CSV table of C-alpha atoms in Angstrom, one decimal:
chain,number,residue,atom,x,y,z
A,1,UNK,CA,44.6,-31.1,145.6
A,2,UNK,CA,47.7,-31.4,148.2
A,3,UNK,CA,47.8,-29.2,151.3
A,4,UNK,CA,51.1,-28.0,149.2
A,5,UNK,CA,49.8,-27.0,146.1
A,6,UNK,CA,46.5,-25.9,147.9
A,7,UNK,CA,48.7,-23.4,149.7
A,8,UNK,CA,50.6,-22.1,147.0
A,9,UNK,CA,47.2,-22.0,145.1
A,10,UNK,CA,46.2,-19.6,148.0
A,11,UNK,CA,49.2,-17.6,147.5
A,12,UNK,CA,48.6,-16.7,144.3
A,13,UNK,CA,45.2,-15.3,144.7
A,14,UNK,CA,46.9,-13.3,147.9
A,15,UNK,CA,49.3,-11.9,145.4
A,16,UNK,CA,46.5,-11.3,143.0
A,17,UNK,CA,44.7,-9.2,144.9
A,18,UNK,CA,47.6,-7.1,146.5
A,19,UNK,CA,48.8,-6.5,142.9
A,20,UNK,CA,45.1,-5.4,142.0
A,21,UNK,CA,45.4,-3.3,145.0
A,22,UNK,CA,48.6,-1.4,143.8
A,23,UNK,CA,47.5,-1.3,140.5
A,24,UNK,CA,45.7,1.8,140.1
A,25,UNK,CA,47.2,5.1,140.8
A,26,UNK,CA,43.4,6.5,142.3
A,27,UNK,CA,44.2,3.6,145.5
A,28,UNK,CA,46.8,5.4,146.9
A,29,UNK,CA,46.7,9.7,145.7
A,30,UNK,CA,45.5,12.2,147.9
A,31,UNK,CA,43.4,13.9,145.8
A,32,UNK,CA,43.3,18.1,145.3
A,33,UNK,CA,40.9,18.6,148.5
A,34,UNK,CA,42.4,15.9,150.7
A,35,UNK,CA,45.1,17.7,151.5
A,36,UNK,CA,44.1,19.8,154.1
A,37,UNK,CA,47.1,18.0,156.8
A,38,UNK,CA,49.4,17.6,154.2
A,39,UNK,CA,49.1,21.8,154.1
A,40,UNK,CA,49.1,22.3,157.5
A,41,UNK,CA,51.6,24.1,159.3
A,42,UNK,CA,53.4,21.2,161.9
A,43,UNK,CA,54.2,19.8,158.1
A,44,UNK,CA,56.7,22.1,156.9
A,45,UNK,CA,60.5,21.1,158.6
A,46,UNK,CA,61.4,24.4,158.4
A,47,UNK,CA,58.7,26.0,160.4
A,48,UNK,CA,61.3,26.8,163.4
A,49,UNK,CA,64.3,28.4,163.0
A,50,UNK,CA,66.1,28.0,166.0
A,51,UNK,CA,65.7,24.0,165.9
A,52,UNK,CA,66.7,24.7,162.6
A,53,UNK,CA,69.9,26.4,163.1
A,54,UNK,CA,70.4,24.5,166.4
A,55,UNK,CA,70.5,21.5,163.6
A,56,UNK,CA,72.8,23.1,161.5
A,57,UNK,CA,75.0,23.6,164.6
A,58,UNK,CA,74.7,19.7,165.7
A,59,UNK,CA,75.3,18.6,162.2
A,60,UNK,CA,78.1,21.3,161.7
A,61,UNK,CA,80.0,20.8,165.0
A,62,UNK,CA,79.9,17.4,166.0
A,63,UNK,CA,78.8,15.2,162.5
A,64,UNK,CA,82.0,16.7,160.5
A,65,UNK,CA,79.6,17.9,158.2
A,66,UNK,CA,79.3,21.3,157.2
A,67,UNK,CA,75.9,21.8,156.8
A,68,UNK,CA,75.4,21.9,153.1
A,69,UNK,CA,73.4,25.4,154.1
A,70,UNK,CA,76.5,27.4,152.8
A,71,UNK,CA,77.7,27.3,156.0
A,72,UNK,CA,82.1,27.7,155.9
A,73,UNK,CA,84.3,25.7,157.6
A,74,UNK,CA,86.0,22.7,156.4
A,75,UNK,CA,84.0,20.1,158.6
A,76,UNK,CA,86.9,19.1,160.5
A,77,UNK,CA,84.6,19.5,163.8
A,78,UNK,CA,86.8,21.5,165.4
A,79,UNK,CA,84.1,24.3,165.9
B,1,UNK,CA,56.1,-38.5,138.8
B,2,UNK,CA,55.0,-34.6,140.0
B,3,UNK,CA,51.7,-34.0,138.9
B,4,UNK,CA,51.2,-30.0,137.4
B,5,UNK,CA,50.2,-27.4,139.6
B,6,UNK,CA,46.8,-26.7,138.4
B,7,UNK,CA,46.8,-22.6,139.0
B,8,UNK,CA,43.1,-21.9,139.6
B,9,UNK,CA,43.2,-18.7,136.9
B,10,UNK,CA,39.7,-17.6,137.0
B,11,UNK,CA,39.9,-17.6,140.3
B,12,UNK,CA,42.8,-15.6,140.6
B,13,UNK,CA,41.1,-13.5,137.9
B,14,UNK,CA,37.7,-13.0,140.0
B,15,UNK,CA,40.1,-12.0,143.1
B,16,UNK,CA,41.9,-9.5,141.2
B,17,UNK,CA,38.8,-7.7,139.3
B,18,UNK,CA,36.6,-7.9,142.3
B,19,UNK,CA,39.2,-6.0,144.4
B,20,UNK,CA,40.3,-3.9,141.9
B,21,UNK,CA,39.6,0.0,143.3
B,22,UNK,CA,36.4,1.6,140.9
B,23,UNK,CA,37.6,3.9,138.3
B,24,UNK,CA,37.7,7.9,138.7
B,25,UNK,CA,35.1,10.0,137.5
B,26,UNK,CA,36.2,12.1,134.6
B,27,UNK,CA,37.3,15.4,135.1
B,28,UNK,CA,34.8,18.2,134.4
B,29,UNK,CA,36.9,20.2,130.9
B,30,UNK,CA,35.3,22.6,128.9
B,31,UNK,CA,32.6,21.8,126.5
B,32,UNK,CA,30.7,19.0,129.7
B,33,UNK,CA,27.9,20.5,131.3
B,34,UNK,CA,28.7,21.1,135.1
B,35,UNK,CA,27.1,19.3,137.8
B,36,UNK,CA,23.8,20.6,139.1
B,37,UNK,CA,24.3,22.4,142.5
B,38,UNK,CA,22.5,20.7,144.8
B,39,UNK,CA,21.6,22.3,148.0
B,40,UNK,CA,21.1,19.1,150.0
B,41,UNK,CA,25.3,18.5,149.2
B,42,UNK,CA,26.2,22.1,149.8
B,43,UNK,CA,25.4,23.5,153.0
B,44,UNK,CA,26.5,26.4,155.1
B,45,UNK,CA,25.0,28.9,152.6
B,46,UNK,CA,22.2,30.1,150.7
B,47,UNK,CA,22.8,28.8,146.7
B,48,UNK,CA,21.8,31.7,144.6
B,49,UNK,CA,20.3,30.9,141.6
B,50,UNK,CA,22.6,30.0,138.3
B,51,UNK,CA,19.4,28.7,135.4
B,52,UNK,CA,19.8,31.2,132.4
B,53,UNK,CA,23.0,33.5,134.4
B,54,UNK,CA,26.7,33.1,133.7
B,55,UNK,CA,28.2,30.9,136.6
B,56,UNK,CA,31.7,31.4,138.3
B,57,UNK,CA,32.0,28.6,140.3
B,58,UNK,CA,35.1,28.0,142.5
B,59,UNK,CA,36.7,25.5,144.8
B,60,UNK,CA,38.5,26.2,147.6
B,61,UNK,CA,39.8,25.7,151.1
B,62,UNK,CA,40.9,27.4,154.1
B,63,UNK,CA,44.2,25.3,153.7
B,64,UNK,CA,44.5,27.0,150.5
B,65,UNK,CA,47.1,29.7,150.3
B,66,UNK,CA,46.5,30.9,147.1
B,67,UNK,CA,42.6,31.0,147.4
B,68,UNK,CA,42.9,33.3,150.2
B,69,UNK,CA,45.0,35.7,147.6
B,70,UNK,CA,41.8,35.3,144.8
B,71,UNK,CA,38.9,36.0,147.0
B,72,UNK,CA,39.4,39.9,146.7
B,73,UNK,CA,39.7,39.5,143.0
B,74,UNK,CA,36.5,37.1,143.1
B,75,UNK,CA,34.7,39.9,144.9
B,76,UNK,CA,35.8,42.3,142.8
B,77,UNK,CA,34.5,40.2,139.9
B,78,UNK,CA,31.2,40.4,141.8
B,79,UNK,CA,31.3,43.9,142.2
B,80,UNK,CA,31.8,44.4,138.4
B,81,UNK,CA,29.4,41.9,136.7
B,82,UNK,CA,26.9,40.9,139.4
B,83,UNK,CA,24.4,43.4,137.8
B,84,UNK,CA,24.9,42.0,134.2
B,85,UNK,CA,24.5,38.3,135.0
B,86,UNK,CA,27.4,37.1,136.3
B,87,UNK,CA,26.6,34.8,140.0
B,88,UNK,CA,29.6,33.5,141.6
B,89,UNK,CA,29.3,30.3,144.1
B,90,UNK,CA,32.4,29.7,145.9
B,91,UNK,CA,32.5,25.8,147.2
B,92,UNK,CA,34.7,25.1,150.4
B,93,UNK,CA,35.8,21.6,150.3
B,94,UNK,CA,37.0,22.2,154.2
B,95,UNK,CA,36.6,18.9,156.1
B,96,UNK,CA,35.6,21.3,159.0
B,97,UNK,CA,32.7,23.5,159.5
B,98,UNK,CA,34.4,25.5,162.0
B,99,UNK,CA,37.6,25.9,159.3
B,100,UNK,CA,34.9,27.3,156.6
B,101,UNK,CA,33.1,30.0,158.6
B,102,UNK,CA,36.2,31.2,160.3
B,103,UNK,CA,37.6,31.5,156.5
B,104,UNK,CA,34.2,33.2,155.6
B,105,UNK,CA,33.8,35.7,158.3
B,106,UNK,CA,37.7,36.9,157.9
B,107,UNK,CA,37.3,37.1,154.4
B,108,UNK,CA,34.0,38.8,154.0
B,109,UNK,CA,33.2,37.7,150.4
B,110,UNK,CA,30.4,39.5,148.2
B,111,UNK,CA,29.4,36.6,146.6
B,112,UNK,CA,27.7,33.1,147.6
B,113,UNK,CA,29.8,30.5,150.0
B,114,UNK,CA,29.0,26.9,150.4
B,115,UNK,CA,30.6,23.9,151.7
B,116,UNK,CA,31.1,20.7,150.3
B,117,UNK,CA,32.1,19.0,153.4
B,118,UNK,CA,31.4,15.1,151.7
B,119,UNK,CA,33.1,16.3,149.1
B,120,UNK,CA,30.4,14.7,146.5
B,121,UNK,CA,30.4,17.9,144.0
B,122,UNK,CA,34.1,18.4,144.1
B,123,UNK,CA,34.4,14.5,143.5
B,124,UNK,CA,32.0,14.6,140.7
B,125,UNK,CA,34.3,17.8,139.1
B,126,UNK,CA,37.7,15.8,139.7
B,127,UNK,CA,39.7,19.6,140.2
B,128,UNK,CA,42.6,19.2,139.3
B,129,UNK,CA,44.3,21.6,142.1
B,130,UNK,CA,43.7,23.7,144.3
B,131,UNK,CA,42.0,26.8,143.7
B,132,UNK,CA,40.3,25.6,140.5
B,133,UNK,CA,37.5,27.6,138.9
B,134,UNK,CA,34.7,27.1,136.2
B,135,UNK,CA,32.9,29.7,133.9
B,136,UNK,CA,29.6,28.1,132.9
B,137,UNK,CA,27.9,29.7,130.4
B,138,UNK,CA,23.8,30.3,130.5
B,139,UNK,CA,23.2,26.8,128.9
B,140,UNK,CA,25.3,25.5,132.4
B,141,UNK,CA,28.0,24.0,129.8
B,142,UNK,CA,31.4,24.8,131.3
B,143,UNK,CA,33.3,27.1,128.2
B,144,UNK,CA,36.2,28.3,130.7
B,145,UNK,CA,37.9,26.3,133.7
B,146,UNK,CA,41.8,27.7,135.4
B,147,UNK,CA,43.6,25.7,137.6
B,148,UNK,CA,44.9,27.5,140.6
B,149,UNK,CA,44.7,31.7,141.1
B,150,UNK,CA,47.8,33.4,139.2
B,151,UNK,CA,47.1,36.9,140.8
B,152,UNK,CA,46.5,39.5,138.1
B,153,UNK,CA,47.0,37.3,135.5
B,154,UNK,CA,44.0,34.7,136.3
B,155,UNK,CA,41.9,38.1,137.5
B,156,UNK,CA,42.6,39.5,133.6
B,157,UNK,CA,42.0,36.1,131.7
B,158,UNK,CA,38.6,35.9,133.6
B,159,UNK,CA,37.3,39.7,133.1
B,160,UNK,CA,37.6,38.9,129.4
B,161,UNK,CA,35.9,35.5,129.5
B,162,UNK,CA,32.9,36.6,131.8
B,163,UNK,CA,32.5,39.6,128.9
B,164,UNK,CA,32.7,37.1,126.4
B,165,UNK,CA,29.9,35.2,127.9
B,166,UNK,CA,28.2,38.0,129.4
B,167,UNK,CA,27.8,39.2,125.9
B,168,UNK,CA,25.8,35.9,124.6
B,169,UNK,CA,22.7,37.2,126.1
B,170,UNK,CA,20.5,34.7,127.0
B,171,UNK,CA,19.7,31.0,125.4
B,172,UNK,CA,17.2,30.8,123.1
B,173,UNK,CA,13.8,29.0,124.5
């Protein structure tokens, strides 16, 4: 066997067994009871309300945006 | 002339299987007979005894909003049918010891608490959220499971399933 076809020989396996790796849903769920960090606190991105609002403002004020929060305004940034 | 790439399959094959991530155990449904509680897998608490009683076992989790809305209930439970055969075991599946008996001692159950902290009985169950709870029967066949803790509704469902086993008396020697 070439050094070529030896290579793509390896390849294949590689892909093989990073397929096999995907394959099953079990490889990559957190289960029920593993998701103790997923349910902590620091997870939620609204846990703060002034960075929150100080967002809204940024995104408001200098992004032409208005928010999509309900805020009024037209988004010209002129606020 | 190019000579065909010879793909070696079985090897490929062999790769794939070996590699391949074990199958789940099947989750625990009504009808299987639950997993024996095993005190050397479920520390922190004293397991009451369940052989020829009605069983309520639970899993939970500090993490867990709604499990911290069904212990009341639970203990009401307890208060109701402890005396007529009824034992409750709640199982923590906390990664942290500290996590469980902080839970325990702000919660002040009635009933039985133990952790799970390798997770082996709740892996053996496959819950499918969390809370999830089992009603066992006096055989130890599971005849009732819920998924998650509805508030009055779950509380309701389960009075009139523990009566309902409660009032099968005991097996048959």
């Amino acid at each position: 066997m070439s050094g070529r076809k030896f290579a793509l020989s390896g390849a294949l396996v590689l892909a093989a067994i990073l397929v096999a790796g995907c394959s099953t849903a079990s490889a990559v769920r957190v289960r029920p009871w593993e998701r103790a960090a997923l349910a902590d606190p620091a997870m939620n991105p609204d846990r703060d309300p002034l960075a929150d609002a100080m967002g809204d403002h940024v995104n408001f004020s200098r992004e032409a945006a208005n928010g999509g929060k309900g805020v009024g305004g037209s988004g010209c940034g002129c606020n | 002339m190019v000579t065909p790439l010879r793909i070696p399959w079985a090897a490929v094959a062999g790769a794939a299987l070996a590699l391949m991530p074990a199958a789940l155990p099947a989750q625990v449904k009504p009808g299987d007979p639950f997993p024996v509680l095993d005190p050397s897998v479920l520390t922190g608490g004293t397991l009451p005894v369940t052989s020829g009683k009605v069983a309520f076992i639970d899993f939970w989790a500090s993490w867990c909003a709604p499990c911290k809305a069904s212990f009341p209930a639970y203990s009401q439970l307890n208060a109701a049918y402890a005396g007529r055969g009824l034992v409750i075991v709640a199982v923590s599946v906390d990664d942290s010891p500290a996590a469980f008996r902080a839970f325990v001692a702000k919660m002040q159950p009635t009933f039985a608490t133990v952790e799970d902290a390798q997770h082996k009985l709740v892996g053996a169950v496959q819950v499918p959220t969390m809370p999830s709870c089992y009603l066992v029967d006096r055989t130890g066949r599971v005849r009732f499971m819920h998924a998650g803790f509805h508030g009055g509704q779950t509380e309701g469902e389960l009075r009139g399933e523990i009566e309902k086993l409660l009032a099968e008396g005991a097996p048959s020697p």
